[in-house]
PDB file of C-alpha atoms in Angstrom:
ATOM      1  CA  UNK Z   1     -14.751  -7.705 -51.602  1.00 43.00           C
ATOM      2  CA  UNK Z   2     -17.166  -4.854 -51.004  1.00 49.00           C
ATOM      3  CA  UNK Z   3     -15.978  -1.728 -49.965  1.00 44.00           C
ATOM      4  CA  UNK Z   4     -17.676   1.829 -48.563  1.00 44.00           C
ATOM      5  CA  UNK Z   5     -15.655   4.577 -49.316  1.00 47.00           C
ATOM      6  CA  UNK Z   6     -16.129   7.936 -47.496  1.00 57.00           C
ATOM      7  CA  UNK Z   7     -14.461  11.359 -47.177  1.00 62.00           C
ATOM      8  CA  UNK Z   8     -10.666  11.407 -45.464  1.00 64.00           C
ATOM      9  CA  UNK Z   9     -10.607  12.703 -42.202  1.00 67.00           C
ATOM     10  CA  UNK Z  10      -7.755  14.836 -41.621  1.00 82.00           C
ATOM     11  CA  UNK Z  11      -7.971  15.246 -37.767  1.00 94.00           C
ATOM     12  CA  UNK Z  12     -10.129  14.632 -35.134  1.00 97.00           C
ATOM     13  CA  UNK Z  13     -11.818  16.519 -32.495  1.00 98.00           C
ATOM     14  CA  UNK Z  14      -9.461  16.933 -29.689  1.00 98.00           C
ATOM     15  CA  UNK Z  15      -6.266  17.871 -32.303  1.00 97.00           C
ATOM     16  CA  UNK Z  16      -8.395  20.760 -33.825  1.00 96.00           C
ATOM     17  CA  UNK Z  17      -9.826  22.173 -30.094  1.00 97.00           C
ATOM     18  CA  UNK Z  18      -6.149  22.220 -29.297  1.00 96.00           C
ATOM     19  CA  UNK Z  19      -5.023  24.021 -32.404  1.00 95.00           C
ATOM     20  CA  UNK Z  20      -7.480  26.660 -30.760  1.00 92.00           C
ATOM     21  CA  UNK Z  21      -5.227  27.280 -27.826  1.00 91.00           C
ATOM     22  CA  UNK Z  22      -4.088  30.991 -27.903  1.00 84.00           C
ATOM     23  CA  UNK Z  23      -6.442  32.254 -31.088  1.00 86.00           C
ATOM     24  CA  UNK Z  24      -8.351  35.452 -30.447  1.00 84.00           C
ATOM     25  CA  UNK Z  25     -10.929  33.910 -33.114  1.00 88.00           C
ATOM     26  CA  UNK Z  26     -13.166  30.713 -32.152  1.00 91.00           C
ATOM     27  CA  UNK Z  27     -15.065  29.100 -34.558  1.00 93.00           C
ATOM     28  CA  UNK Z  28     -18.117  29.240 -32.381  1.00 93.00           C
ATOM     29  CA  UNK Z  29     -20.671  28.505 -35.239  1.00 93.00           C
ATOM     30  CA  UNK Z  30     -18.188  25.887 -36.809  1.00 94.00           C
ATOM     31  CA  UNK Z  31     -17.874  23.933 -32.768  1.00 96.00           C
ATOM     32  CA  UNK Z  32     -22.252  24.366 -33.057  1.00 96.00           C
ATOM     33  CA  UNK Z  33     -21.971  22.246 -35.752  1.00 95.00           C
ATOM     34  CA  UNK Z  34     -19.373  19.745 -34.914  1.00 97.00           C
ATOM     35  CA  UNK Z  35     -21.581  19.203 -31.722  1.00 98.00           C
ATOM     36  CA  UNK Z  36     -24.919  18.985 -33.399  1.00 97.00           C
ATOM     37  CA  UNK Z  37     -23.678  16.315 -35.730  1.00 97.00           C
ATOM     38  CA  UNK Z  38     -22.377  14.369 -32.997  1.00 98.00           C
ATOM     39  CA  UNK Z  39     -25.380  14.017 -31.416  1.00 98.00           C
ATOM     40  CA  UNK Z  40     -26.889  12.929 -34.532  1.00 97.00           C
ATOM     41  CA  UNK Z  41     -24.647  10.201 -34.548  1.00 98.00           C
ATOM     42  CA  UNK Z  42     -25.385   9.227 -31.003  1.00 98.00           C
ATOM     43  CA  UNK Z  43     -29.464   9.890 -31.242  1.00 98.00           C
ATOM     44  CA  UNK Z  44     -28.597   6.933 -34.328  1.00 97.00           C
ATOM     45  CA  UNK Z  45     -26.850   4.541 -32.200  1.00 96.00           C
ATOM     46  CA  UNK Z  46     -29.138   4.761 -29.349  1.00 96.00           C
ATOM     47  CA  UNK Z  47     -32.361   4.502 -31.613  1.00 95.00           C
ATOM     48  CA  UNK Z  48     -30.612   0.665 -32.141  1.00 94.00           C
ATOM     49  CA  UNK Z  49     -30.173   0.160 -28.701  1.00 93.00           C
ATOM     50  CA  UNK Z  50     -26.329   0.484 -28.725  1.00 94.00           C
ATOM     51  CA  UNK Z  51     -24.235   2.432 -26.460  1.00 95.00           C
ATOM     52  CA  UNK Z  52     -20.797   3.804 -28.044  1.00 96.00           C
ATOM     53  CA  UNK Z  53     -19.258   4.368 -24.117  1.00 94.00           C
ATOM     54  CA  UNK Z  54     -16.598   6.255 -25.369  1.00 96.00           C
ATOM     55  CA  UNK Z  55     -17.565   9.797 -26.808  1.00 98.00           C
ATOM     56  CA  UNK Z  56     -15.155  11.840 -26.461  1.00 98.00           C
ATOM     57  CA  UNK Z  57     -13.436  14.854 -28.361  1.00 98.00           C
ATOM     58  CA  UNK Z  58     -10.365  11.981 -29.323  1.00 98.00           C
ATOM     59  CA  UNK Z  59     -13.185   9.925 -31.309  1.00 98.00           C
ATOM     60  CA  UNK Z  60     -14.795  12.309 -33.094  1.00 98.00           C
ATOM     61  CA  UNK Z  61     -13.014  12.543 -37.135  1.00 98.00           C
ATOM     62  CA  UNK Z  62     -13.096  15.631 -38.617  1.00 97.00           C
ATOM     63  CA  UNK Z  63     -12.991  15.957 -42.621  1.00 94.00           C
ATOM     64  CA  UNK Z  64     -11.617  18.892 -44.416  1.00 90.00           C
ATOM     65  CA  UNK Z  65     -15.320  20.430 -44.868  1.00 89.00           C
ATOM     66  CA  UNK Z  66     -16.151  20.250 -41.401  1.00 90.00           C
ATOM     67  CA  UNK Z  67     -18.235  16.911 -41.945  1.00 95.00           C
ATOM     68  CA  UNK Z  68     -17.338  15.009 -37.798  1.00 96.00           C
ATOM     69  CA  UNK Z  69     -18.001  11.063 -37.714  1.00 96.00           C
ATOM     70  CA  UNK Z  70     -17.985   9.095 -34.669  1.00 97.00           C
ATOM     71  CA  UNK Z  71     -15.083   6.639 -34.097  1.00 96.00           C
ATOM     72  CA  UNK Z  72     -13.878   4.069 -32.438  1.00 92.00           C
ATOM     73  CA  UNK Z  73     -16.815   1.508 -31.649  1.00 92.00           C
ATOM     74  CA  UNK Z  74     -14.259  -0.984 -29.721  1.00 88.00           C
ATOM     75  CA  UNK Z  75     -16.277  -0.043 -26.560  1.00 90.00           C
ATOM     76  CA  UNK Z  76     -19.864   0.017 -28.407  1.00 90.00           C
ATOM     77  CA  UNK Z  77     -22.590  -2.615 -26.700  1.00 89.00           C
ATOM     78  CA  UNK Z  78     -25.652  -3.919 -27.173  1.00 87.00           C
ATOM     79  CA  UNK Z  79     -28.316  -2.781 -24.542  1.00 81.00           C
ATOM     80  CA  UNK Z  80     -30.635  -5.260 -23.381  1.00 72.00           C
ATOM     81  CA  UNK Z  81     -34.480  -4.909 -23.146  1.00 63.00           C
ATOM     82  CA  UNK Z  82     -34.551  -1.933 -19.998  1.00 58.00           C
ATOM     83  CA  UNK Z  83     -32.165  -0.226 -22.405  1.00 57.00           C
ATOM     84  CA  UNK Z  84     -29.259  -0.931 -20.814  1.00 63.00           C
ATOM     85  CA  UNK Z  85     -26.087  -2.509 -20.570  1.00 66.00           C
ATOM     86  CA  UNK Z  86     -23.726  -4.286 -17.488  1.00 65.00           C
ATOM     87  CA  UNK Z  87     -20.409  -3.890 -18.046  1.00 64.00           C
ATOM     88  CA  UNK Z  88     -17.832  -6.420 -17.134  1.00 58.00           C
ATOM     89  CA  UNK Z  89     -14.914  -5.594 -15.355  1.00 55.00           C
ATOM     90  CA  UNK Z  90     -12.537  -7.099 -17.477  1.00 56.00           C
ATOM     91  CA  UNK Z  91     -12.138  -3.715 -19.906  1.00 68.00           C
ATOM     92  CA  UNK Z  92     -10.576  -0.929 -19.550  1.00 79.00           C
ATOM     93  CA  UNK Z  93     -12.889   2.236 -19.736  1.00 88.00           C
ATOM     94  CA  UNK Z  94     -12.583   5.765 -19.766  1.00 91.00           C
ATOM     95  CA  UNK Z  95     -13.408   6.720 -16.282  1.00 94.00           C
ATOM     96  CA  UNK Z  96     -13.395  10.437 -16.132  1.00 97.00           C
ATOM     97  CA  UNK Z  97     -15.778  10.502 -19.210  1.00 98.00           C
ATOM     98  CA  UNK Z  98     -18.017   8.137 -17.443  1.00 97.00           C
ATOM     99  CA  UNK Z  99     -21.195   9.041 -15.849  1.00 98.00           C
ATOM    100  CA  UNK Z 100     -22.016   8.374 -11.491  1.00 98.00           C
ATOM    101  CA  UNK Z 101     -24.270   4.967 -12.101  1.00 97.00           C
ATOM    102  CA  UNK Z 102     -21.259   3.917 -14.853  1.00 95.00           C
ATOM    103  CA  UNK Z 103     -18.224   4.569 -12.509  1.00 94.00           C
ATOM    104  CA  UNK Z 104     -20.713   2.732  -9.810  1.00 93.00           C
ATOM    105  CA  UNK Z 105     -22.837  -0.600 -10.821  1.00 91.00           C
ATOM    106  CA  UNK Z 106     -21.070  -0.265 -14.460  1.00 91.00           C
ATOM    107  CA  UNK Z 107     -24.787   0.363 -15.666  1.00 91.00           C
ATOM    108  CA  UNK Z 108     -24.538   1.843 -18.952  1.00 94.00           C
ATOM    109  CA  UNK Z 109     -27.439   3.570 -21.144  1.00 95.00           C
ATOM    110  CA  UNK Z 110     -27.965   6.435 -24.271  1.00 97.00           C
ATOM    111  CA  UNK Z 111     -27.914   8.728 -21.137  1.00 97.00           C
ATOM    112  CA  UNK Z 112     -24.484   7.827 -19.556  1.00 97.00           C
ATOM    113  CA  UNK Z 113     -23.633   8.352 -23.699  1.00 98.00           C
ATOM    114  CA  UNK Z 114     -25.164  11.815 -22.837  1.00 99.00           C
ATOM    115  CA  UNK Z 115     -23.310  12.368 -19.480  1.00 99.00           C
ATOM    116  CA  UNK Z 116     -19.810  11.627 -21.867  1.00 99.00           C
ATOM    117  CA  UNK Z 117     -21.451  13.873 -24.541  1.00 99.00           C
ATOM    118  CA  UNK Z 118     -21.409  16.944 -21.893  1.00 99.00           C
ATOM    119  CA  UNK Z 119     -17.824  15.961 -20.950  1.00 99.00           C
ATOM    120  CA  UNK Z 120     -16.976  16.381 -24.673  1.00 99.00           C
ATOM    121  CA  UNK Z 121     -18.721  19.490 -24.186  1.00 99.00           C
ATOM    122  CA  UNK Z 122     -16.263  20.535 -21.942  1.00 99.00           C
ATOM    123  CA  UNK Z 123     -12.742  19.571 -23.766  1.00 98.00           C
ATOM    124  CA  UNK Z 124     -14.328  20.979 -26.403  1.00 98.00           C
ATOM    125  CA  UNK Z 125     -14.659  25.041 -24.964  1.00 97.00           C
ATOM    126  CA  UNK Z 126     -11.732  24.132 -23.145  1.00 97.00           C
ATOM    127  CA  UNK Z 127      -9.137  23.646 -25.570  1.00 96.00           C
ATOM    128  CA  UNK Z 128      -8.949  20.025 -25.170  1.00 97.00           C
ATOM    129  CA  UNK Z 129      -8.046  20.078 -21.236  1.00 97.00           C
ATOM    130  CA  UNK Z 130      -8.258  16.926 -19.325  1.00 96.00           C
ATOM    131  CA  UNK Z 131     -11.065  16.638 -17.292  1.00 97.00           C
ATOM    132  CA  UNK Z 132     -10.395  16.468 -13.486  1.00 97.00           C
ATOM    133  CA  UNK Z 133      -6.763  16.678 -14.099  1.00 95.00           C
ATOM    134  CA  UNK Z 134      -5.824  17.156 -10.267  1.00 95.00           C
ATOM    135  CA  UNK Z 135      -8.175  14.602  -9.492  1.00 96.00           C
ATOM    136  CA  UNK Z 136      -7.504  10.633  -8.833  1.00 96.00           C
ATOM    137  CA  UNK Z 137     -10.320   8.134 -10.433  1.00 94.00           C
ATOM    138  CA  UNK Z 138     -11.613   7.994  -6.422  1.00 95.00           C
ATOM    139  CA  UNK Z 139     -11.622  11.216  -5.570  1.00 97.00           C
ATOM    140  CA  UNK Z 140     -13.477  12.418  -8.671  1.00 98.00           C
ATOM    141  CA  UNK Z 141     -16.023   9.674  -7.911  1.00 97.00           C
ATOM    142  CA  UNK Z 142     -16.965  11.237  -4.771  1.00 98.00           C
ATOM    143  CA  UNK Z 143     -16.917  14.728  -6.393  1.00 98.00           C
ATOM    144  CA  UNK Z 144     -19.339  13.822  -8.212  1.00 98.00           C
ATOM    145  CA  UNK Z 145     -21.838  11.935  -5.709  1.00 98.00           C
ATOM    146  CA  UNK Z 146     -21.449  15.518  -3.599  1.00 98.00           C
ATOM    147  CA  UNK Z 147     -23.310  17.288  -6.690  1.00 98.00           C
ATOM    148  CA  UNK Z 148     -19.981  19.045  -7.961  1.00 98.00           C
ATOM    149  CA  UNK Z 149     -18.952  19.325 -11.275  1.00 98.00           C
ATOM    150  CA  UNK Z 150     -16.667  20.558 -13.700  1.00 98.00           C
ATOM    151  CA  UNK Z 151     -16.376  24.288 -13.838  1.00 98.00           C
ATOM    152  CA  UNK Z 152     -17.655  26.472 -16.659  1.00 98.00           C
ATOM    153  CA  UNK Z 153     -15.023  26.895 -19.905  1.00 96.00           C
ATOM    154  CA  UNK Z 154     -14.521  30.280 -20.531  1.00 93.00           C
ATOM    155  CA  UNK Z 155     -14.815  29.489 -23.997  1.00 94.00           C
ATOM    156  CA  UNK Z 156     -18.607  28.426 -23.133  1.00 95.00           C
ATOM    157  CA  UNK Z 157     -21.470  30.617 -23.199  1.00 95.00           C
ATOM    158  CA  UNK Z 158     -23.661  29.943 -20.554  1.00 96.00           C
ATOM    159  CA  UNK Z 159     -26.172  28.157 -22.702  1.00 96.00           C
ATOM    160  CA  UNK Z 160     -23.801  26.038 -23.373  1.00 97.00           C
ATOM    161  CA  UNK Z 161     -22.920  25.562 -20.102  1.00 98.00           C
ATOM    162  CA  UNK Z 162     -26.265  25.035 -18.990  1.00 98.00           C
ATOM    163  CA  UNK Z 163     -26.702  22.262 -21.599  1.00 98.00           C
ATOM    164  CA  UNK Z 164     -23.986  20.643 -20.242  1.00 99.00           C
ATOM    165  CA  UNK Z 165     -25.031  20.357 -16.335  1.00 99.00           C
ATOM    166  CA  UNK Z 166     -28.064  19.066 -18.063  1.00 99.00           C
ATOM    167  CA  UNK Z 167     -26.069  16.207 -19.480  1.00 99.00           C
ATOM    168  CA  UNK Z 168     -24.195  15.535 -15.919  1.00 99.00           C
ATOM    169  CA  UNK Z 169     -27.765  15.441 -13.512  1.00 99.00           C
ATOM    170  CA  UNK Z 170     -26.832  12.340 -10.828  1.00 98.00           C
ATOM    171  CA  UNK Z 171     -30.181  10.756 -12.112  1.00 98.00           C
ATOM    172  CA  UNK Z 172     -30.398   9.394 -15.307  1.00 97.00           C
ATOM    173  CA  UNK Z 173     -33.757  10.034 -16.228  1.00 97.00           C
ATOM    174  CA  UNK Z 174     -33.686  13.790 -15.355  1.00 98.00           C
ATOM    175  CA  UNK Z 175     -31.081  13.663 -18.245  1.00 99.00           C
ATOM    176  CA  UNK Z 176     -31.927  15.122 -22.048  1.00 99.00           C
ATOM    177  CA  UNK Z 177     -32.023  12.364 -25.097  1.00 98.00           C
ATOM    178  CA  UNK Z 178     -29.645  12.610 -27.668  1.00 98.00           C
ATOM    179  CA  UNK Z 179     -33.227  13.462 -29.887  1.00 98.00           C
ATOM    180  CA  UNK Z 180     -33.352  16.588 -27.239  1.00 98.00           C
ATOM    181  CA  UNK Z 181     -29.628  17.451 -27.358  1.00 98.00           C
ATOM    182  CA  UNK Z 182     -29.884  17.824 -31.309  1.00 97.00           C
ATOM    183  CA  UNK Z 183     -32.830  19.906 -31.168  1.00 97.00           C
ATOM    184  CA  UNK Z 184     -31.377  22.271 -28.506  1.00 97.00           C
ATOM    185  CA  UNK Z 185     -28.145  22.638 -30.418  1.00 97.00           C
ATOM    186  CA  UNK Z 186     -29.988  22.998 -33.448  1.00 94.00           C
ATOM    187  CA  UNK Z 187     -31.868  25.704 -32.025  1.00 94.00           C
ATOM    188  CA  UNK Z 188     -28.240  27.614 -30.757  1.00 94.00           C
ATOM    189  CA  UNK Z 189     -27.093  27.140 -34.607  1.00 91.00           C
ATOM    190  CA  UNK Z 190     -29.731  28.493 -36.425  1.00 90.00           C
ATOM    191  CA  UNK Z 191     -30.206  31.708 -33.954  1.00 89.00           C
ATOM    192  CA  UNK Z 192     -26.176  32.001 -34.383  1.00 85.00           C
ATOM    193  CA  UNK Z 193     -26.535  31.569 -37.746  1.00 80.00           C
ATOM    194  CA  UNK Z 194     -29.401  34.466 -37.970  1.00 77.00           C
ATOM    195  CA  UNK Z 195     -27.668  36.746 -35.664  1.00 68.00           C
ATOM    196  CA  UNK Z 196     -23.962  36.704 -37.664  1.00 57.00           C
ATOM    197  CA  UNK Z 197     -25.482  39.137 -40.529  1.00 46.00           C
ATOM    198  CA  UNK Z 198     -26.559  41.327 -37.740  1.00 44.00           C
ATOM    199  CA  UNK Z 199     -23.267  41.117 -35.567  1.00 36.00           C
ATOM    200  CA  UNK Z 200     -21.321  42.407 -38.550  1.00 35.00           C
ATOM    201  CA  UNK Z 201     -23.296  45.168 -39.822  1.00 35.00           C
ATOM    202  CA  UNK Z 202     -23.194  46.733 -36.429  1.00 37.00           C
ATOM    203  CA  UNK Z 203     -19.548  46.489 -36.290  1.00 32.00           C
ATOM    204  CA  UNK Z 204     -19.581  47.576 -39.612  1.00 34.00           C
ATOM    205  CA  UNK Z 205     -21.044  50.523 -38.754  1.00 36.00           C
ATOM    206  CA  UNK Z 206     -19.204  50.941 -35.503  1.00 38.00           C
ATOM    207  CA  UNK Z 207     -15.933  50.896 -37.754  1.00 36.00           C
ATOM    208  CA  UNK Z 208     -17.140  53.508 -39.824  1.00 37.00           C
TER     209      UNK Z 208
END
């Protein structure tokens, strides 16, 4: 029988953010990347017209070199030819990840993948907290349709933050593609990556 063998993963997503909890240190650069290959995976699923419906930090493996693969397709659909998919209501979802026209008309898309994406977003800079933790499955819903949202991390820098209420806009199609998402994170890596060198010289110099 044919077999594909790949790297272990010794932890996922959610375990490592939480490891995080307390550290003076976060792996800012290291998260960049984490993200950016996420949405790699996504931009990949979509271009097949799939939907994965369940990104979120607990499905994301992490290997020992930092390499993060998507998990757990037991959710993952087929879109028809509008690019989307109507759920049935005979599986159990995971409602606080789920965008306004999911939790709705149980009309899913690549951009209710992106609203989830932007929810990672947020367990990630948040040290794995719950989302909406105070919050019952009704009373977030109409949160949400009143244009709230959840809060900035402190972790987050506002970019970051700014990518994410991107990810969460009530209309769909005001939303960024997973394509988009990649090239904006992209962007944030390589001008973090540019600016470490920089960052410690100067506080090289202001140890001296």
């Amino acid at each position: 029988m044919p077999a594909l063998i790949t790297e272990l993963a010794e932890t996922d997503l959610l375990q490592y953010v939480r490891k995080l909890r307390g550290l003076r240190e976060f792996p800012f650069k290291q998260i960049l990347s984490i993200l950016w290959q996420i949405t790699l995976a996504l931009e990949h699923i979509a271009s097949l017209s799939m939907v994965h419906r369940d990104v979120a930090c607990r499905n994301i493996l992490l290997t020992e070199s930092g390499i993060a693969k998507l998990a757990d397709f037991g959710l993952c659909c087929q879109c028809d030819e509008s690019y989307t998919y109507r759920a049935s209501l005979q599986k159990r979802l995971p409602l606080k990840w789920l965008s306004i026209e999911a939790l709705v008309n149980r009309l899913f898309s690549e951009k209710s993948d992106v609203w989830s994406f932007g929810v990672l977003c947020f367990e990630t800079f948040s040290d794995g907290s719950i989302p909406y933790p105070a919050l019952s499955n009704v009373e977030m819903l109409e949160v949400l349709q009143s244009g709230k949202r959840l809060e900035k991390p402190i972790k987050a820098p506002n970019e970051i933050y700014d990518l994410m209420l991107k990810c969460w806009k009530e209309q769909p199609a005001e939303r960024p593609s997973f394509k988009d998402l990649s090239h904006d994170l992209r962007n944030i890596l390589e001008d973090e990556t540019r600016s470490y060198g920089y960052l410690t010289l100067e506080f090289a110099k202001n140890d001296e």
